[in-house]
CSV table of C-alpha atoms in Angstrom, one decimal:
chain,number,residue,atom,x,y,z
E,187,MET,CA,36.7,70.4,-57.9
E,188,PRO,CA,40.2,70.8,-59.6
E,189,THR,CA,41.4,69.5,-56.3
E,190,LEU,CA,39.5,66.4,-56.5
E,191,ASN,CA,40.4,66.1,-60.2
E,192,LYS,CA,44.2,66.4,-59.6
E,193,ILE,CA,44.1,63.8,-56.9
E,194,ARG,CA,41.9,61.2,-59.1
E,195,THR,CA,44.2,61.8,-61.7
E,196,ALA,CA,47.4,61.0,-59.8
E,197,LEU,CA,46.1,57.8,-58.0
E,198,THR,CA,44.4,56.6,-61.6
E,199,GLY,CA,47.5,57.3,-64.0
E,200,GLY,CA,46.2,59.8,-66.1
E,201,GLY,CA,49.4,62.0,-66.3
E,202,HIS,CA,52.1,62.3,-64.5
E,203,PRO,CA,51.3,61.7,-60.6
E,204,ASP,CA,52.4,64.4,-58.0
E,205,SER,CA,54.6,62.9,-55.7
E,206,ASP,CA,53.5,65.6,-53.4
E,207,SER,CA,50.1,64.9,-53.5
E,208,PRO,CA,48.4,64.4,-50.4
E,209,ALA,CA,46.6,61.4,-51.4
E,210,LEU,CA,49.9,59.8,-52.3
E,211,ARG,CA,50.7,61.1,-48.8
E,212,ARG,CA,47.9,59.4,-47.3
E,213,LEU,CA,48.5,55.8,-49.0
E,214,ARG,CA,52.3,55.9,-48.0
E,215,THR,CA,51.2,56.6,-44.5
E,216,ALA,CA,48.6,53.8,-44.6
E,217,LEU,CA,51.2,51.3,-46.6
E,218,THR,CA,53.6,52.4,-43.7
E,219,LEU,CA,51.1,51.1,-41.2
E,220,PHE,CA,50.4,47.8,-42.8
E,221,PHE,CA,54.3,46.9,-42.9
E,222,ALA,CA,54.6,48.0,-39.2
E,223,LEU,CA,51.4,46.0,-38.1
E,224,ASP,CA,52.8,42.8,-39.9
E,225,GLY,CA,56.2,42.9,-38.3
E,226,PHE,CA,54.1,43.8,-35.0
E,227,LEU,CA,51.8,40.6,-35.3
E,228,PHE,CA,54.7,37.9,-36.1
E,229,ALA,CA,57.0,39.0,-33.7
E,230,GLY,CA,54.0,39.3,-30.7
E,231,TRP,CA,53.4,35.6,-31.9
E,232,VAL,CA,57.3,34.4,-31.7
E,233,VAL,CA,57.6,35.9,-28.1
E,234,ARG,CA,55.0,33.6,-27.0
E,235,ILE,CA,55.9,30.6,-29.0
E,236,PRO,CA,57.4,29.1,-25.4
E,237,ALA,CA,53.9,29.5,-24.0
E,238,ILE,CA,52.4,27.5,-26.8
E,239,LYS,CA,54.5,24.8,-26.5
E,240,GLU,CA,53.7,24.3,-22.8
E,241,GLN,CA,50.2,24.6,-23.2
E,242,THR,CA,49.8,22.0,-26.2
E,243,GLY,CA,52.5,19.6,-24.1
E,244,ALA,CA,54.4,19.2,-27.7
E,245,SER,CA,57.6,18.0,-28.0
E,246,ALA,CA,60.7,19.9,-29.3
E,247,GLY,CA,60.2,17.8,-32.6
E,248,GLY,CA,56.2,18.0,-32.8
E,249,LEU,CA,56.5,21.8,-32.0
E,250,GLY,CA,58.9,21.9,-35.0
E,251,LEU,CA,56.8,20.0,-37.3
E,252,ALA,CA,53.7,22.5,-36.3
E,253,LEU,CA,55.7,25.5,-36.7
E,254,LEU,CA,56.1,24.3,-40.3
E,255,GLY,CA,52.3,25.2,-40.8
E,256,VAL,CA,53.5,28.8,-40.9
E,257,SER,CA,56.2,28.3,-43.6
E,258,ALA,CA,53.6,26.0,-45.6
E,259,GLY,CA,50.9,28.3,-45.4
E,260,ALA,CA,52.8,31.3,-46.3
E,261,VAL,CA,54.7,29.8,-49.4
E,262,ALA,CA,51.6,28.1,-50.5
E,263,THR,CA,49.7,31.4,-50.8
E,264,MET,CA,52.4,34.1,-52.2
E,265,VAL,CA,51.9,32.9,-55.9
E,266,ALA,CA,48.1,32.4,-55.6
E,267,THR,CA,48.1,36.3,-53.8
E,268,GLY,CA,49.8,37.4,-56.9
E,269,ARG,CA,47.0,36.3,-58.9
E,270,LEU,CA,44.7,38.0,-56.3
E,271,CYS,CA,46.1,41.3,-56.7
E,272,ARG,CA,46.2,41.4,-60.4
E,273,ARG,CA,42.3,40.5,-60.4
E,274,PHE,CA,41.0,42.5,-57.7
E,275,GLY,CA,43.7,44.8,-56.7
E,276,SER,CA,46.4,45.1,-54.0
E,277,HIS,CA,44.7,47.1,-51.7
E,278,PRO,CA,41.8,45.2,-51.0
E,279,VAL,CA,44.1,42.2,-50.8
E,280,THR,CA,46.4,43.9,-48.5
E,281,VAL,CA,43.5,44.9,-46.3
E,282,ALA,CA,42.2,41.1,-46.3
E,283,ALA,CA,45.2,39.7,-45.5
E,284,ALA,CA,45.9,42.0,-42.4
E,285,VAL,CA,42.3,41.1,-40.9
E,286,LEU,CA,42.9,37.4,-41.4
E,287,MET,CA,46.5,37.6,-40.0
E,288,SER,CA,44.9,39.6,-36.9
E,289,LEU,CA,42.1,36.8,-36.5
E,290,GLY,CA,44.5,33.7,-37.3
E,291,ILE,CA,47.0,34.8,-34.3
E,292,ALA,CA,44.0,34.2,-32.0
E,293,LEU,CA,44.0,30.5,-32.7
E,294,PRO,CA,47.1,29.0,-31.3
E,295,PRO,CA,46.1,29.1,-27.9
E,296,LEU,CA,42.7,27.7,-28.5
E,297,THR,CA,44.8,24.1,-29.0
E,298,HIS,CA,45.7,21.4,-27.2
E,299,SER,CA,48.0,19.2,-29.3
E,300,ALA,CA,50.8,19.8,-32.1
E,301,PRO,CA,48.7,18.6,-35.1
E,302,ALA,CA,46.0,21.2,-34.1
E,303,LEU,CA,48.7,23.8,-33.9
E,304,GLY,CA,49.8,23.0,-37.3
E,305,LEU,CA,46.5,23.3,-38.6
E,306,VAL,CA,45.7,26.8,-37.4
E,307,LEU,CA,49.4,27.7,-38.0
E,308,LEU,CA,48.6,27.1,-41.7
E,309,VAL,CA,45.7,29.8,-41.5
E,310,PHE,CA,48.1,32.3,-39.8
E,311,GLY,CA,51.1,31.8,-42.3
E,312,ALA,CA,48.7,32.0,-45.6
E,313,ALA,CA,47.7,35.4,-44.2
E,314,TYR,CA,51.3,36.2,-43.6
E,315,GLY,CA,52.2,35.1,-46.8
E,316,GLY,CA,49.5,36.8,-48.2
E,317,ILE,CA,50.0,40.5,-46.7
E,318,ASN,CA,53.7,40.5,-47.5
E,319,VAL,CA,52.7,39.9,-51.4
E,320,ALA,CA,49.9,42.2,-51.2
E,321,MET,CA,51.4,45.2,-49.7
E,322,ASN,CA,54.8,44.7,-51.4
E,323,SER,CA,52.9,44.9,-54.6
E,324,ALA,CA,51.0,48.3,-53.5
E,325,ALA,CA,54.4,49.7,-52.2
E,326,VAL,CA,55.7,49.0,-55.9
E,327,ASP,CA,53.0,50.9,-57.4
E,328,LEU,CA,53.3,53.8,-54.9
E,329,VAL,CA,57.2,54.3,-55.1
E,330,ALA,CA,56.8,54.5,-58.9
E,331,ALA,CA,53.9,57.3,-58.5
E,332,LEU,CA,56.1,58.8,-55.8
E,333,ARG,CA,59.2,58.8,-58.1
E,334,ARG,CA,61.6,58.2,-55.1
E,335,PRO,CA,63.0,54.8,-54.2
E,336,VAL,CA,61.4,54.9,-50.7
E,337,MET,CA,60.7,50.9,-50.6
E,338,PRO,CA,63.3,50.3,-47.5
E,339,SER,CA,61.1,52.7,-45.5
E,340,PHE,CA,58.6,50.6,-45.7
E,341,HIS,CA,61.0,47.8,-44.5
E,342,ALA,CA,62.1,49.7,-42.3
E,343,ALA,CA,58.7,50.2,-40.4
E,344,PHE,CA,58.3,46.1,-40.7
E,345,SER,CA,61.4,46.0,-38.6
E,346,VAL,CA,60.4,48.5,-36.1
E,347,GLY,CA,57.1,47.0,-35.8
E,348,GLY,CA,58.9,43.7,-34.7
E,349,MET,CA,60.9,45.1,-32.2
E,350,LEU,CA,57.9,46.8,-30.6
E,351,GLY,CA,55.9,43.3,-31.0
E,352,ALA,CA,58.7,41.6,-29.6
E,353,GLY,CA,59.2,44.2,-26.6
E,354,LEU,CA,55.6,44.4,-25.9
E,355,GLY,CA,55.6,40.6,-25.8
E,356,GLY,CA,58.3,40.4,-23.0
E,357,LEU,CA,56.4,43.0,-21.0
E,358,LEU,CA,53.6,41.3,-20.9
E,359,ALA,CA,54.4,37.5,-20.9
E,360,GLY,CA,54.8,37.9,-17.0
E,361,GLN,CA,51.3,39.8,-16.7
E,362,LEU,CA,49.1,38.3,-19.3
E,363,SER,CA,48.1,34.3,-20.4
E,364,VAL,CA,48.8,33.9,-23.9
E,365,THR,CA,45.3,33.7,-24.9
E,366,ARG,CA,44.8,37.3,-23.7
E,367,HIS,CA,48.1,38.7,-25.0
E,368,LEU,CA,47.4,37.3,-28.4
E,369,LEU,CA,43.6,38.6,-28.1
E,370,LEU,CA,45.0,42.1,-27.4
E,371,LEU,CA,47.2,41.6,-30.6
E,372,THR,CA,44.2,40.4,-32.6
E,373,ALA,CA,42.2,43.8,-31.5
E,374,THR,CA,45.0,45.8,-32.0
E,375,GLY,CA,45.2,44.3,-35.6
E,376,LEU,CA,41.8,44.9,-36.4
E,377,VAL,CA,41.8,48.5,-35.2
E,378,VAL,CA,45.1,49.1,-37.4
E,379,ALA,CA,43.5,47.4,-40.5
E,380,ALA,CA,40.4,49.5,-40.2
E,381,ALA,CA,41.8,52.6,-40.1
E,382,ALA,CA,44.6,52.2,-42.5
E,383,GLY,CA,42.5,50.1,-44.7
E,384,ARG,CA,39.7,52.8,-45.1
E,385,ILE,CA,42.6,54.9,-47.0
E,386,LEU,CA,43.6,51.9,-49.2
E,387,LEU,CA,40.1,51.3,-49.9
E,388,SER,CA,39.0,54.6,-50.8
E,389,HIS,CA,41.6,55.0,-53.6
E,390,PRO,CA,42.7,52.8,-56.3
E,391,ALA,CA,46.5,51.9,-56.5
E,392,PRO,CA,48.5,54.6,-58.2
E,393,ARG,CA,49.9,53.7,-61.9
E,394,PRO,CA,53.0,55.6,-63.2
E,395,PRO,CA,53.0,56.7,-66.6
E,396,GLU,CA,53.4,53.6,-69.1
E,397,ARG,CA,56.4,53.1,-70.9
E,398,PRO,CA,57.0,54.4,-74.5
E,399,ALA,CA,57.0,51.0,-75.9
E,400,ARG,CA,53.9,49.8,-74.3
E,401,ALA,CA,51.9,53.1,-74.9
E,402,ALA,CA,49.4,51.3,-77.1
E,403,ALA,CA,48.2,48.7,-74.5
E,404,PRO,CA,44.7,48.1,-73.7
E,405,ALA,CA,42.8,50.5,-71.6
E,406,GLY,CA,43.1,48.9,-68.3
E,407,HIS,CA,45.8,46.5,-68.9
E,408,HIS,CA,48.2,46.9,-66.0
E,409,PRO,CA,51.6,48.5,-67.6
E,410,GLN,CA,53.6,45.5,-66.2
E,411,GLU,CA,51.9,43.4,-68.2
E,412,ALA,CA,51.2,44.9,-71.7
E,413,PRO,CA,52.1,42.5,-74.2
E,414,GLY,CA,55.8,43.0,-75.2
E,415,GLY,CA,56.6,39.7,-77.4
E,416,GLY,CA,57.4,36.3,-76.0
E,417,ARG,CA,61.3,37.6,-76.3
E,418,ALA,CA,60.5,40.4,-73.8
E,419,LYS,CA,58.4,38.2,-71.5
E,420,GLY,CA,61.5,35.8,-71.1
E,421,ARG,CA,63.9,38.3,-70.4
E,422,GLU,CA,61.3,39.4,-67.8
E,423,ARG,CA,60.9,36.0,-66.1
E,424,ARG,CA,64.5,35.3,-66.2
E,425,LEU,CA,65.4,38.9,-64.4
E,426,VAL,CA,62.7,38.1,-61.7
E,427,ALA,CA,64.5,35.1,-61.3
E,428,VAL,CA,67.7,36.6,-60.3
E,429,PHE,CA,66.2,39.2,-58.3
E,430,GLY,CA,64.5,36.5,-56.6
E,431,LEU,CA,67.7,34.7,-55.8
E,432,ILE,CA,69.6,37.7,-54.5
E,433,ALA,CA,66.5,37.9,-51.9
E,434,LEU,CA,66.9,34.4,-51.3
E,435,CYS,CA,70.7,34.9,-50.7
E,436,THR,CA,70.1,37.5,-48.3
E,437,ALA,CA,66.9,36.3,-46.3
E,438,TYR,CA,69.3,33.2,-45.9
E,439,GLY,CA,71.2,35.4,-43.8
E,440,GLU,CA,68.0,36.9,-41.8
E,441,GLY,CA,67.0,33.5,-40.7
E,442,ALA,CA,70.2,32.1,-40.1
E,443,LEU,CA,71.3,35.1,-37.5
E,444,ALA,CA,67.3,34.8,-35.7
E,445,ASP,CA,68.2,31.2,-34.8
E,446,TRP,CA,72.1,30.9,-34.4
E,447,GLY,CA,73.7,33.8,-33.7
E,448,ALA,CA,72.6,33.9,-29.8
E,449,LEU,CA,73.8,30.2,-29.4
E,450,HIS,CA,77.0,31.2,-31.5
E,451,LEU,CA,78.0,33.7,-29.1
E,452,GLU,CA,77.2,31.6,-25.8
E,453,GLN,CA,78.4,28.4,-27.0
E,454,ASP,CA,81.4,29.5,-29.1
E,455,LEU,CA,82.6,32.4,-27.0
E,456,SER,CA,81.4,31.9,-23.6
E,457,ALA,CA,79.0,35.1,-23.6
E,458,ARG,CA,76.6,35.3,-20.9
E,459,PRO,CA,73.2,34.5,-21.6
E,460,GLY,CA,72.1,38.2,-21.3
E,461,ILE,CA,74.9,39.5,-23.5
E,462,ALA,CA,74.3,36.4,-25.9
E,463,ALA,CA,70.6,37.3,-26.7
E,464,VAL,CA,71.8,41.0,-27.9
E,465,GLY,CA,73.3,39.3,-30.5
E,466,TYR,CA,70.5,39.3,-32.5
E,467,SER,CA,68.9,42.9,-31.5
E,468,VAL,CA,72.0,44.5,-32.6
E,469,PHE,CA,71.9,42.8,-36.0
E,470,ALA,CA,68.1,43.5,-35.8
E,471,LEU,CA,68.7,47.4,-34.9
E,472,ALA,CA,71.5,47.6,-37.7
E,473,MET,CA,69.0,46.5,-40.2
E,474,THR,CA,66.4,49.2,-39.1
E,475,VAL,CA,68.7,51.8,-39.2
E,476,GLY,CA,70.1,50.7,-42.5
E,477,ARG,CA,66.5,51.0,-44.1
E,478,LEU,CA,65.8,54.1,-42.2
E,479,THR,CA,68.7,55.6,-44.4
E,480,GLY,CA,67.9,53.3,-47.7
E,481,THR,CA,66.0,55.9,-49.7
E,482,ALA,CA,69.2,58.3,-49.2
E,483,LEU,CA,71.5,55.7,-50.6
E,484,LEU,CA,69.3,54.6,-53.6
E,485,GLU,CA,69.1,58.3,-54.4
E,486,ARG,CA,72.6,58.9,-54.2
E,487,LEU,CA,74.2,55.4,-55.5
E,488,GLY,CA,71.6,53.5,-57.3
E,489,GLN,CA,70.3,50.2,-56.9
E,490,THR,CA,72.8,48.3,-58.5
E,491,ARG,CA,75.5,49.8,-56.5
E,492,VAL,CA,73.6,49.7,-53.0
E,493,LEU,CA,72.8,45.9,-54.1
E,494,VAL,CA,76.7,44.9,-54.8
E,495,LEU,CA,77.9,47.1,-51.9
E,496,GLY,CA,75.6,46.1,-49.4
E,497,GLY,CA,76.1,42.3,-50.3
E,498,ALA,CA,79.9,42.9,-50.1
E,499,THR,CA,79.7,44.5,-46.4
E,500,ALA,CA,77.5,41.9,-45.3
E,501,ALA,CA,79.9,39.3,-46.6
E,502,LEU,CA,82.6,41.1,-44.6
E,503,GLY,CA,80.9,41.7,-41.8
E,504,MET,CA,79.4,38.1,-41.4
E,505,LEU,CA,82.9,36.5,-41.9
E,506,ALA,CA,84.1,39.0,-38.7
E,507,GLY,CA,81.0,38.2,-36.9
E,508,SER,CA,81.6,34.4,-37.3
E,509,LEU,CA,85.3,33.9,-36.9
E,510,ALA,CA,86.2,36.8,-34.4
E,511,PRO,CA,87.7,35.5,-31.4
E,512,THR,CA,86.1,37.9,-28.9
E,513,VAL,CA,82.2,38.9,-27.9
E,514,TRP,CA,82.7,42.4,-29.1
E,515,GLY,CA,84.2,41.5,-32.3
E,516,ALA,CA,81.3,39.1,-33.2
E,517,LEU,CA,78.9,42.0,-32.3
E,518,ALA,CA,80.6,44.3,-34.7
E,519,GLY,CA,80.2,41.9,-37.2
E,520,PHE,CA,76.5,41.0,-36.5
E,521,THR,CA,76.0,45.2,-36.9
E,522,VAL,CA,78.3,45.6,-40.3
E,523,THR,CA,76.0,42.5,-41.5
E,524,GLY,CA,72.5,44.2,-40.6
E,525,LEU,CA,73.8,47.5,-42.4
E,526,GLY,CA,74.8,45.3,-45.3
E,527,LEU,CA,71.9,43.3,-45.8
E,528,ALA,CA,69.1,46.4,-44.6
E,529,ASN,CA,68.2,47.4,-48.3
E,530,ILE,CA,69.0,44.2,-50.5
E,531,PHE,CA,65.7,42.6,-49.7
E,532,PRO,CA,63.6,45.5,-50.1
E,533,VAL,CA,65.3,46.4,-53.5
E,534,ALA,CA,65.1,43.0,-54.9
E,535,ILE,CA,61.7,42.7,-54.3
E,536,GLY,CA,60.8,45.9,-55.5
E,537,ARG,CA,62.6,45.6,-58.8
E,538,ALA,CA,61.2,42.3,-59.6
E,539,GLY,CA,57.4,44.1,-58.5
E,540,GLU,CA,58.7,46.9,-61.5
E,541,LEU,CA,59.2,43.7,-64.0
E,542,ALA,CA,56.4,42.0,-63.5
E,543,GLY,CA,53.8,43.4,-61.4
E,544,PRO,CA,52.2,41.7,-58.4
E,545,GLY,CA,53.3,38.0,-60.0
E,546,GLY,CA,57.2,39.5,-59.7
E,547,VAL,CA,56.4,39.9,-56.1
E,548,ALA,CA,55.0,36.7,-55.4
E,549,ALA,CA,57.8,34.9,-57.1
E,550,ALA,CA,60.6,36.9,-55.4
E,551,SER,CA,58.7,36.6,-52.3
E,552,THR,CA,58.6,33.1,-52.3
E,553,PHE,CA,62.5,32.8,-53.4
E,554,GLY,CA,63.3,35.3,-50.5
E,555,TYR,CA,61.0,33.4,-47.9
E,556,GLY,CA,62.4,29.9,-48.8
E,557,GLY,CA,65.9,31.5,-47.9
E,558,MET,CA,64.7,32.5,-44.7
E,559,LEU,CA,63.2,28.7,-44.2
E,560,LEU,CA,66.8,27.3,-45.4
E,561,GLY,CA,69.1,29.1,-43.4
E,562,PRO,CA,68.3,27.5,-40.0
E,563,PRO,CA,68.3,23.9,-40.9
E,564,ALA,CA,71.5,24.6,-43.4
E,565,ILE,CA,73.2,26.0,-40.4
E,566,GLY,CA,72.5,23.1,-38.4
E,567,PHE,CA,73.8,20.5,-40.9
E,568,VAL,CA,76.9,22.1,-41.8
E,569,ALA,CA,77.5,23.0,-37.7
E,570,ASP,CA,77.1,19.1,-37.2
E,571,TRP,CA,79.7,18.4,-40.0
E,572,CYS,CA,82.2,20.7,-38.9
E,573,SER,CA,81.3,23.7,-36.3
E,574,LEU,CA,79.1,26.2,-36.1
E,575,PRO,CA,81.6,29.4,-36.6
E,576,VAL,CA,82.2,27.8,-40.2
E,577,ALA,CA,78.5,27.1,-40.7
E,578,LEU,CA,78.0,31.0,-39.9
E,579,THR,CA,80.4,31.9,-42.9
E,580,THR,CA,78.0,30.3,-45.4
E,581,VAL,CA,76.1,33.4,-44.6
E,582,ALA,CA,78.8,35.6,-45.8
E,583,GLY,CA,79.5,33.0,-48.9
E,584,LEU,CA,75.6,33.5,-50.0
E,585,ALA,CA,75.9,37.7,-49.2
E,586,ALA,CA,79.0,37.5,-51.4
E,587,THR,CA,77.0,35.8,-54.2
E,588,ALA,CA,74.4,38.0,-53.9
E,589,SER,CA,76.6,40.8,-54.5
E,590,LEU,CA,78.1,39.1,-57.5
E,591,ILE,CA,74.9,38.4,-59.0
E,592,ALA,CA,74.1,42.2,-58.4
E,593,TYR,CA,77.3,43.0,-60.5
E,594,GLY,CA,77.3,40.2,-63.3
E,595,THR,CA,73.6,41.1,-64.5
E,596,ARG,CA,74.0,45.3,-64.1
E,597,ARG,CA,73.9,45.4,-67.9
E,598,ALA,CA,71.0,42.9,-68.6
E,599,VAL,CA,68.8,44.9,-65.9
E,600,ALA,CA,70.3,48.4,-67.6
E,601,ARG,CA,69.1,47.3,-70.8
E,602,HIS,CA,65.8,46.5,-69.9
């Protein structure tokens, strides 16, 4: 009974949570599985887009419009998910979104036209946006309870899940039809959601000790939403917007390299197709490694230094990656860029969540996802106007902008 009381106290915020609590460790494991599942399912869908295009008979333009369904569904859902998390809790919303995403991934093979594909992708995109806001909100609460900056480790799980999903998809593409492959992903997603979801649903989200200035908040009131005056609320909203802008600047680079990195290597540096395909792989692997070491970096350097140095590193790496005259120089630049960008997005999302709870996560995630959507078409427009290498330097420019924003707002963040 004393052990049960201790666990319950840690999970409900009654006193200081024990960061070594078995209950918190189980919650961390369960959330890590949800992050990995998100990356696994999304990558599994992406690698089968060519097969879906062939099945639906969509033109390149028609497919592009249909794929906007994912983006539209995600962006439209993110803010609403923040409200759902405040009302029902981030744990149940995470589980529900994971189940919906697992079911939604089986829908594209059932369509036979681009408009129908776009409609079902709205469902898939809504689930994708929902799970990203909900599980990041849950992670913010858990990070505060653990009293360790472990947010990058969750995003590392997303990256690992993405690599596994893409690798498995490549292996199964020649063995299974797209319908069977995506149904297999549905089954996998439901099993993981059921297993990890039992842990989330059996425990409320851990709550850190409230700030002294907000100790008089009414019972049951989320500490991030306790009344602090209109001026304090205004400062919070501005700081959330700042971290959202930082997320946008760095997510822009992820989207740009995913769509244009291989083409740059093949078109501008005459790389063989196999070598060109490695371009995004080394970037993604570098991001994964950077996130796996992110907790140690945050404990040693702190959030502001990680943001400033990460943005500066990514800017230098992308200048080399876009302007290097050789393939190997470009690959080295992509690797440095991945290491620099690795922890900026997790830190920005986590800080927004610390400031404003699920609403902050939703706002910053919407900014970040918008940057990921903005990157590929922006690169295309600039490339048409001048050249692809010059267009890719905009990634370096925005990474440097993120670094400058983090440095310029360091005192405001410290005061808050």
